[in-house]
Amino acid sequence: MLYSERLWVPIWWWAAGAAVAVLLAAEIHMGAPGIRAWLPYVVLLPLLAWALFAFSRLRVEVVAGTGSTDVELRAGKAHLPLAVAARAAVVPGTAKSAALGRQLDPLAFVKHRTWVKQMVIVVLDDPDDPTPYWLISTKRPDALLAVLSAHGVEAR
């Protein structure tokens, strides 16, 4: 493992989500006795925890394989051999909207998390792959670029 990060949701999302789930459960409860008194809390709070944990599943990793040139960039379940990556650059938070909007190529591979401000773009040089580039959210773009450049990807 050369680089690894997990993109957790911010801690305030947990507090805000818990407040919303409790308010919604209280709205369903509304002082009624019986099953309506406890079931909304038992269902909604674990559902909230599952949803926020599911949002936090994305891992960005650079992994060394068995050979000296078998290095892969992984974003979630997708993997990209660095042998086909030509160059990489940081997409700052100020340019993220444009990169995901009017400048986005429809064939691009995107792993985006709204709570992460910066992204890294990895341009591919593979004639067999129609994907022009990967656009990945990362909290430590400089560290990711350093690892990519150390394995033959031109960093800008």
PDB file of C-alpha atoms in Angstrom:
ATOM      1  CA  MET A   1       0.000   0.000   0.000  1.00  0.00           C
ATOM      2  CA  LEU A   2       1.644   3.209  -1.191  1.00  0.00           C
ATOM      3  CA  TYR A   3      -1.219   5.601  -0.486  1.00  0.00           C
ATOM      4  CA  SER A   4      -4.593   5.173   1.152  1.00  0.00           C
ATOM      5  CA  GLU A   5      -7.380   7.421   2.338  1.00  0.00           C
ATOM      6  CA  ARG A   6     -11.011   6.946   3.162  1.00  0.00           C
ATOM      7  CA  LEU A   7     -13.414   9.779   2.410  1.00  0.00           C
ATOM      8  CA  TRP A   8     -15.518   9.917   5.585  1.00  0.00           C
ATOM      9  CA  VAL A   9     -18.503  12.220   5.764  1.00  0.00           C
ATOM     10  CA  PRO A  10     -17.967  15.228   8.052  1.00  0.00           C
ATOM     11  CA  ILE A  11     -18.779  14.712  11.711  1.00  0.00           C
ATOM     12  CA  TRP A  12     -21.435  17.439  11.645  1.00  0.00           C
ATOM     13  CA  TRP A  13     -23.393  15.367   9.086  1.00  0.00           C
ATOM     14  CA  TRP A  14     -23.810  12.696  11.762  1.00  0.00           C
ATOM     15  CA  ALA A  15     -25.140  15.245  14.277  1.00  0.00           C
ATOM     16  CA  ALA A  16     -27.435  16.923  11.749  1.00  0.00           C
ATOM     17  CA  GLY A  17     -28.668  13.574  10.433  1.00  0.00           C
ATOM     18  CA  ALA A  18     -29.366  12.306  13.936  1.00  0.00           C
ATOM     19  CA  ALA A  19     -31.334  15.474  14.705  1.00  0.00           C
ATOM     20  CA  VAL A  20     -33.407  15.089  11.545  1.00  0.00           C
ATOM     21  CA  ALA A  21     -34.004  11.370  12.214  1.00  0.00           C
ATOM     22  CA  VAL A  22     -35.104  12.053  15.785  1.00  0.00           C
ATOM     23  CA  LEU A  23     -37.425  14.860  14.659  1.00  0.00           C
ATOM     24  CA  LEU A  24     -38.936  12.662  11.960  1.00  0.00           C
ATOM     25  CA  ALA A  25     -39.383   9.791  14.425  1.00  0.00           C
ATOM     26  CA  ALA A  26     -40.988  12.168  16.929  1.00  0.00           C
ATOM     27  CA  GLU A  27     -43.314  13.408  14.187  1.00  0.00           C
ATOM     28  CA  ILE A  28     -44.392   9.838  13.479  1.00  0.00           C
ATOM     29  CA  HIS A  29     -44.702   9.090  17.198  1.00  0.00           C
ATOM     30  CA  MET A  30     -46.754  12.210  18.086  1.00  0.00           C
ATOM     31  CA  GLY A  31     -47.538  10.842  21.546  1.00  0.00           C
ATOM     32  CA  ALA A  32     -49.279   7.736  20.263  1.00  0.00           C
ATOM     33  CA  PRO A  33     -48.938   4.648  22.448  1.00  0.00           C
ATOM     34  CA  GLY A  34     -47.809   1.225  21.340  1.00  0.00           C
ATOM     35  CA  ILE A  35     -45.652   0.447  18.361  1.00  0.00           C
ATOM     36  CA  ARG A  36     -45.701   4.045  17.047  1.00  0.00           C
ATOM     37  CA  ALA A  37     -43.948   5.124  20.254  1.00  0.00           C
ATOM     38  CA  TRP A  38     -40.694   3.256  19.663  1.00  0.00           C
ATOM     39  CA  LEU A  39     -40.588   1.787  16.126  1.00  0.00           C
ATOM     40  CA  PRO A  40     -39.708   5.036  14.281  1.00  0.00           C
ATOM     41  CA  TYR A  41     -36.629   5.507  16.470  1.00  0.00           C
ATOM     42  CA  VAL A  42     -35.550   1.884  16.092  1.00  0.00           C
ATOM     43  CA  VAL A  43     -35.863   2.080  12.305  1.00  0.00           C
ATOM     44  CA  LEU A  44     -34.724   5.616  11.444  1.00  0.00           C
ATOM     45  CA  LEU A  45     -31.583   5.947  13.573  1.00  0.00           C
ATOM     46  CA  PRO A  46     -29.915   2.732  12.296  1.00  0.00           C
ATOM     47  CA  LEU A  47     -31.035   3.633   8.771  1.00  0.00           C
ATOM     48  CA  LEU A  48     -29.296   6.994   9.125  1.00  0.00           C
ATOM     49  CA  ALA A  49     -26.116   5.341  10.430  1.00  0.00           C
ATOM     50  CA  TRP A  50     -26.147   2.856   7.534  1.00  0.00           C
ATOM     51  CA  ALA A  51     -26.639   5.641   4.954  1.00  0.00           C
ATOM     52  CA  LEU A  52     -23.829   7.823   6.302  1.00  0.00           C
ATOM     53  CA  PHE A  53     -21.502   4.846   6.577  1.00  0.00           C
ATOM     54  CA  ALA A  54     -22.367   3.864   2.994  1.00  0.00           C
ATOM     55  CA  PHE A  55     -21.499   7.400   1.832  1.00  0.00           C
ATOM     56  CA  SER A  56     -18.139   6.975   3.582  1.00  0.00           C
ATOM     57  CA  ARG A  57     -17.170   3.735   1.829  1.00  0.00           C
ATOM     58  CA  LEU A  58     -15.046   5.313  -0.894  1.00  0.00           C
ATOM     59  CA  ARG A  59     -11.341   4.570  -0.562  1.00  0.00           C
ATOM     60  CA  VAL A  60      -8.688   6.124  -2.764  1.00  0.00           C
ATOM     61  CA  GLU A  61      -5.553   3.969  -2.867  1.00  0.00           C
ATOM     62  CA  VAL A  62      -2.353   3.475  -4.778  1.00  0.00           C
ATOM     63  CA  VAL A  63      -1.310  -0.153  -4.471  1.00  0.00           C
ATOM     64  CA  ALA A  64       1.891  -1.870  -5.587  1.00  0.00           C
ATOM     65  CA  GLY A  65       1.393  -5.211  -7.280  1.00  0.00           C
ATOM     66  CA  THR A  66       3.724  -8.179  -7.541  1.00  0.00           C
ATOM     67  CA  GLY A  67       5.906  -6.719 -10.292  1.00  0.00           C
ATOM     68  CA  SER A  68       7.881  -3.491 -10.192  1.00  0.00           C
ATOM     69  CA  THR A  69       5.579  -1.876 -12.759  1.00  0.00           C
ATOM     70  CA  ASP A  70       2.284  -3.277 -11.409  1.00  0.00           C
ATOM     71  CA  VAL A  71       1.134  -0.177  -9.552  1.00  0.00           C
ATOM     72  CA  GLU A  72      -2.577   0.633  -9.549  1.00  0.00           C
ATOM     73  CA  LEU A  73      -4.717   3.587  -8.601  1.00  0.00           C
ATOM     74  CA  ARG A  74      -7.914   2.398  -6.968  1.00  0.00           C
ATOM     75  CA  ALA A  75     -11.029   4.461  -6.376  1.00  0.00           C
ATOM     76  CA  GLY A  76     -13.673   2.321  -4.786  1.00  0.00           C
ATOM     77  CA  LYS A  77     -13.909  -0.914  -6.764  1.00  0.00           C
ATOM     78  CA  ALA A  78     -12.396   0.576  -9.925  1.00  0.00           C
ATOM     79  CA  HIS A  79      -8.692   0.211 -10.578  1.00  0.00           C
ATOM     80  CA  LEU A  80      -6.350   1.872 -13.053  1.00  0.00           C
ATOM     81  CA  PRO A  81      -2.855   0.597 -13.849  1.00  0.00           C
ATOM     82  CA  LEU A  82      -0.484   3.563 -13.656  1.00  0.00           C
ATOM     83  CA  ALA A  83       1.182   2.329 -16.846  1.00  0.00           C
ATOM     84  CA  VAL A  84      -1.722   3.867 -18.801  1.00  0.00           C
ATOM     85  CA  ALA A  85      -1.794   7.144 -16.842  1.00  0.00           C
ATOM     86  CA  ALA A  86      -0.052   9.973 -18.673  1.00  0.00           C
ATOM     87  CA  ARG A  87      -0.334  12.919 -16.293  1.00  0.00           C
ATOM     88  CA  ALA A  88      -2.161  14.105 -13.206  1.00  0.00           C
ATOM     89  CA  ALA A  89      -3.056  17.455 -11.684  1.00  0.00           C
ATOM     90  CA  VAL A  90      -4.934  18.922  -8.748  1.00  0.00           C
ATOM     91  CA  VAL A  91      -8.366  20.381  -9.384  1.00  0.00           C
ATOM     92  CA  PRO A  92      -8.778  23.029  -6.673  1.00  0.00           C
ATOM     93  CA  GLY A  93     -12.089  23.610  -4.955  1.00  0.00           C
ATOM     94  CA  THR A  94     -12.609  26.814  -6.934  1.00  0.00           C
ATOM     95  CA  ALA A  95     -12.453  24.900 -10.242  1.00  0.00           C
ATOM     96  CA  LYS A  96     -14.413  21.836  -9.125  1.00  0.00           C
ATOM     97  CA  SER A  97     -17.748  23.187 -10.333  1.00  0.00           C
ATOM     98  CA  ALA A  98     -16.414  23.782 -13.831  1.00  0.00           C
ATOM     99  CA  ALA A  99     -14.631  20.424 -13.919  1.00  0.00           C
ATOM    100  CA  LEU A 100     -17.843  18.613 -12.994  1.00  0.00           C
ATOM    101  CA  GLY A 101     -20.052  20.844 -15.131  1.00  0.00           C
ATOM    102  CA  ARG A 102     -19.436  22.366 -18.502  1.00  0.00           C
ATOM    103  CA  GLN A 103     -15.890  20.990 -18.878  1.00  0.00           C
ATOM    104  CA  LEU A 104     -16.756  17.390 -17.959  1.00  0.00           C
ATOM    105  CA  ASP A 105     -16.265  14.827 -20.702  1.00  0.00           C
ATOM    106  CA  PRO A 106     -19.230  12.396 -20.711  1.00  0.00           C
ATOM    107  CA  LEU A 107     -16.835   9.446 -20.977  1.00  0.00           C
ATOM    108  CA  ALA A 108     -14.785  10.454 -17.933  1.00  0.00           C
ATOM    109  CA  PHE A 109     -14.675   8.250 -14.839  1.00  0.00           C
ATOM    110  CA  VAL A 110     -15.816  10.308 -11.839  1.00  0.00           C
ATOM    111  CA  LYS A 111     -15.725   9.466  -8.136  1.00  0.00           C
ATOM    112  CA  HIS A 112     -17.027  12.612  -6.470  1.00  0.00           C
ATOM    113  CA  ARG A 113     -17.903  13.349  -2.879  1.00  0.00           C
ATOM    114  CA  THR A 114     -19.559  16.725  -2.273  1.00  0.00           C
ATOM    115  CA  TRP A 115     -17.968  17.281   1.130  1.00  0.00           C
ATOM    116  CA  VAL A 116     -14.428  16.960  -0.269  1.00  0.00           C
ATOM    117  CA  LYS A 117     -13.309  20.249  -1.769  1.00  0.00           C
ATOM    118  CA  GLN A 118     -10.393  19.164  -3.970  1.00  0.00           C
ATOM    119  CA  MET A 119     -10.059  16.601  -6.710  1.00  0.00           C
ATOM    120  CA  VAL A 120      -7.299  15.020  -8.762  1.00  0.00           C
ATOM    121  CA  ILE A 121      -7.548  14.518 -12.498  1.00  0.00           C
ATOM    122  CA  VAL A 122      -5.581  11.614 -13.996  1.00  0.00           C
ATOM    123  CA  VAL A 123      -5.360  11.783 -17.798  1.00  0.00           C
ATOM    124  CA  LEU A 124      -5.107   8.401 -19.533  1.00  0.00           C
ATOM    125  CA  ASP A 125      -2.991   7.405 -22.490  1.00  0.00           C
ATOM    126  CA  ASP A 126      -4.620   4.131 -23.509  1.00  0.00           C
ATOM    127  CA  PRO A 127      -5.865   3.739 -27.095  1.00  0.00           C
ATOM    128  CA  ASP A 128      -8.000   0.730 -26.084  1.00  0.00           C
ATOM    129  CA  ASP A 129      -9.893   2.635 -23.386  1.00  0.00           C
ATOM    130  CA  PRO A 130     -12.463   5.298 -24.371  1.00  0.00           C
ATOM    131  CA  THR A 131     -12.177   6.910 -20.922  1.00  0.00           C
ATOM    132  CA  PRO A 132     -10.166  10.136 -21.354  1.00  0.00           C
ATOM    133  CA  TYR A 133      -9.477  10.749 -17.663  1.00  0.00           C
ATOM    134  CA  TRP A 134     -10.347   9.937 -14.072  1.00  0.00           C
ATOM    135  CA  LEU A 135     -11.655  12.673 -11.785  1.00  0.00           C
ATOM    136  CA  ILE A 136     -11.387  11.650  -8.127  1.00  0.00           C
ATOM    137  CA  SER A 137     -12.188  13.471  -4.884  1.00  0.00           C
ATOM    138  CA  THR A 138      -9.327  13.468  -2.389  1.00  0.00           C
ATOM    139  CA  LYS A 139      -8.588  15.245   0.868  1.00  0.00           C
ATOM    140  CA  ARG A 140      -4.814  15.048   0.311  1.00  0.00           C
ATOM    141  CA  PRO A 141      -4.254  15.812  -3.386  1.00  0.00           C
ATOM    142  CA  ASP A 142      -0.587  16.753  -3.006  1.00  0.00           C
ATOM    143  CA  ALA A 143       0.244  13.466  -1.291  1.00  0.00           C
ATOM    144  CA  LEU A 144      -1.609  11.516  -3.982  1.00  0.00           C
ATOM    145  CA  LEU A 145       0.205  13.426  -6.740  1.00  0.00           C
ATOM    146  CA  ALA A 146       3.548  12.753  -5.063  1.00  0.00           C
ATOM    147  CA  VAL A 147       2.889   9.005  -5.075  1.00  0.00           C
ATOM    148  CA  LEU A 148       1.654   9.077  -8.663  1.00  0.00           C
ATOM    149  CA  SER A 149       4.667  11.064  -9.872  1.00  0.00           C
ATOM    150  CA  ALA A 150       7.023   8.720  -8.032  1.00  0.00           C
ATOM    151  CA  HIS A 151       5.628   5.926 -10.228  1.00  0.00           C
ATOM    152  CA  GLY A 152       5.958   7.559 -13.631  1.00  0.00           C
ATOM    153  CA  VAL A 153       2.904   9.802 -13.899  1.00  0.00           C
ATOM    154  CA  GLU A 154       3.695  13.373 -14.852  1.00  0.00           C
ATOM    155  CA  ALA A 155       2.339  15.636 -12.105  1.00  0.00           C
ATOM    156  CA  ARG A 156       1.405  19.262 -12.659  1.00  0.00           C
TER     157      ARG A 156
END
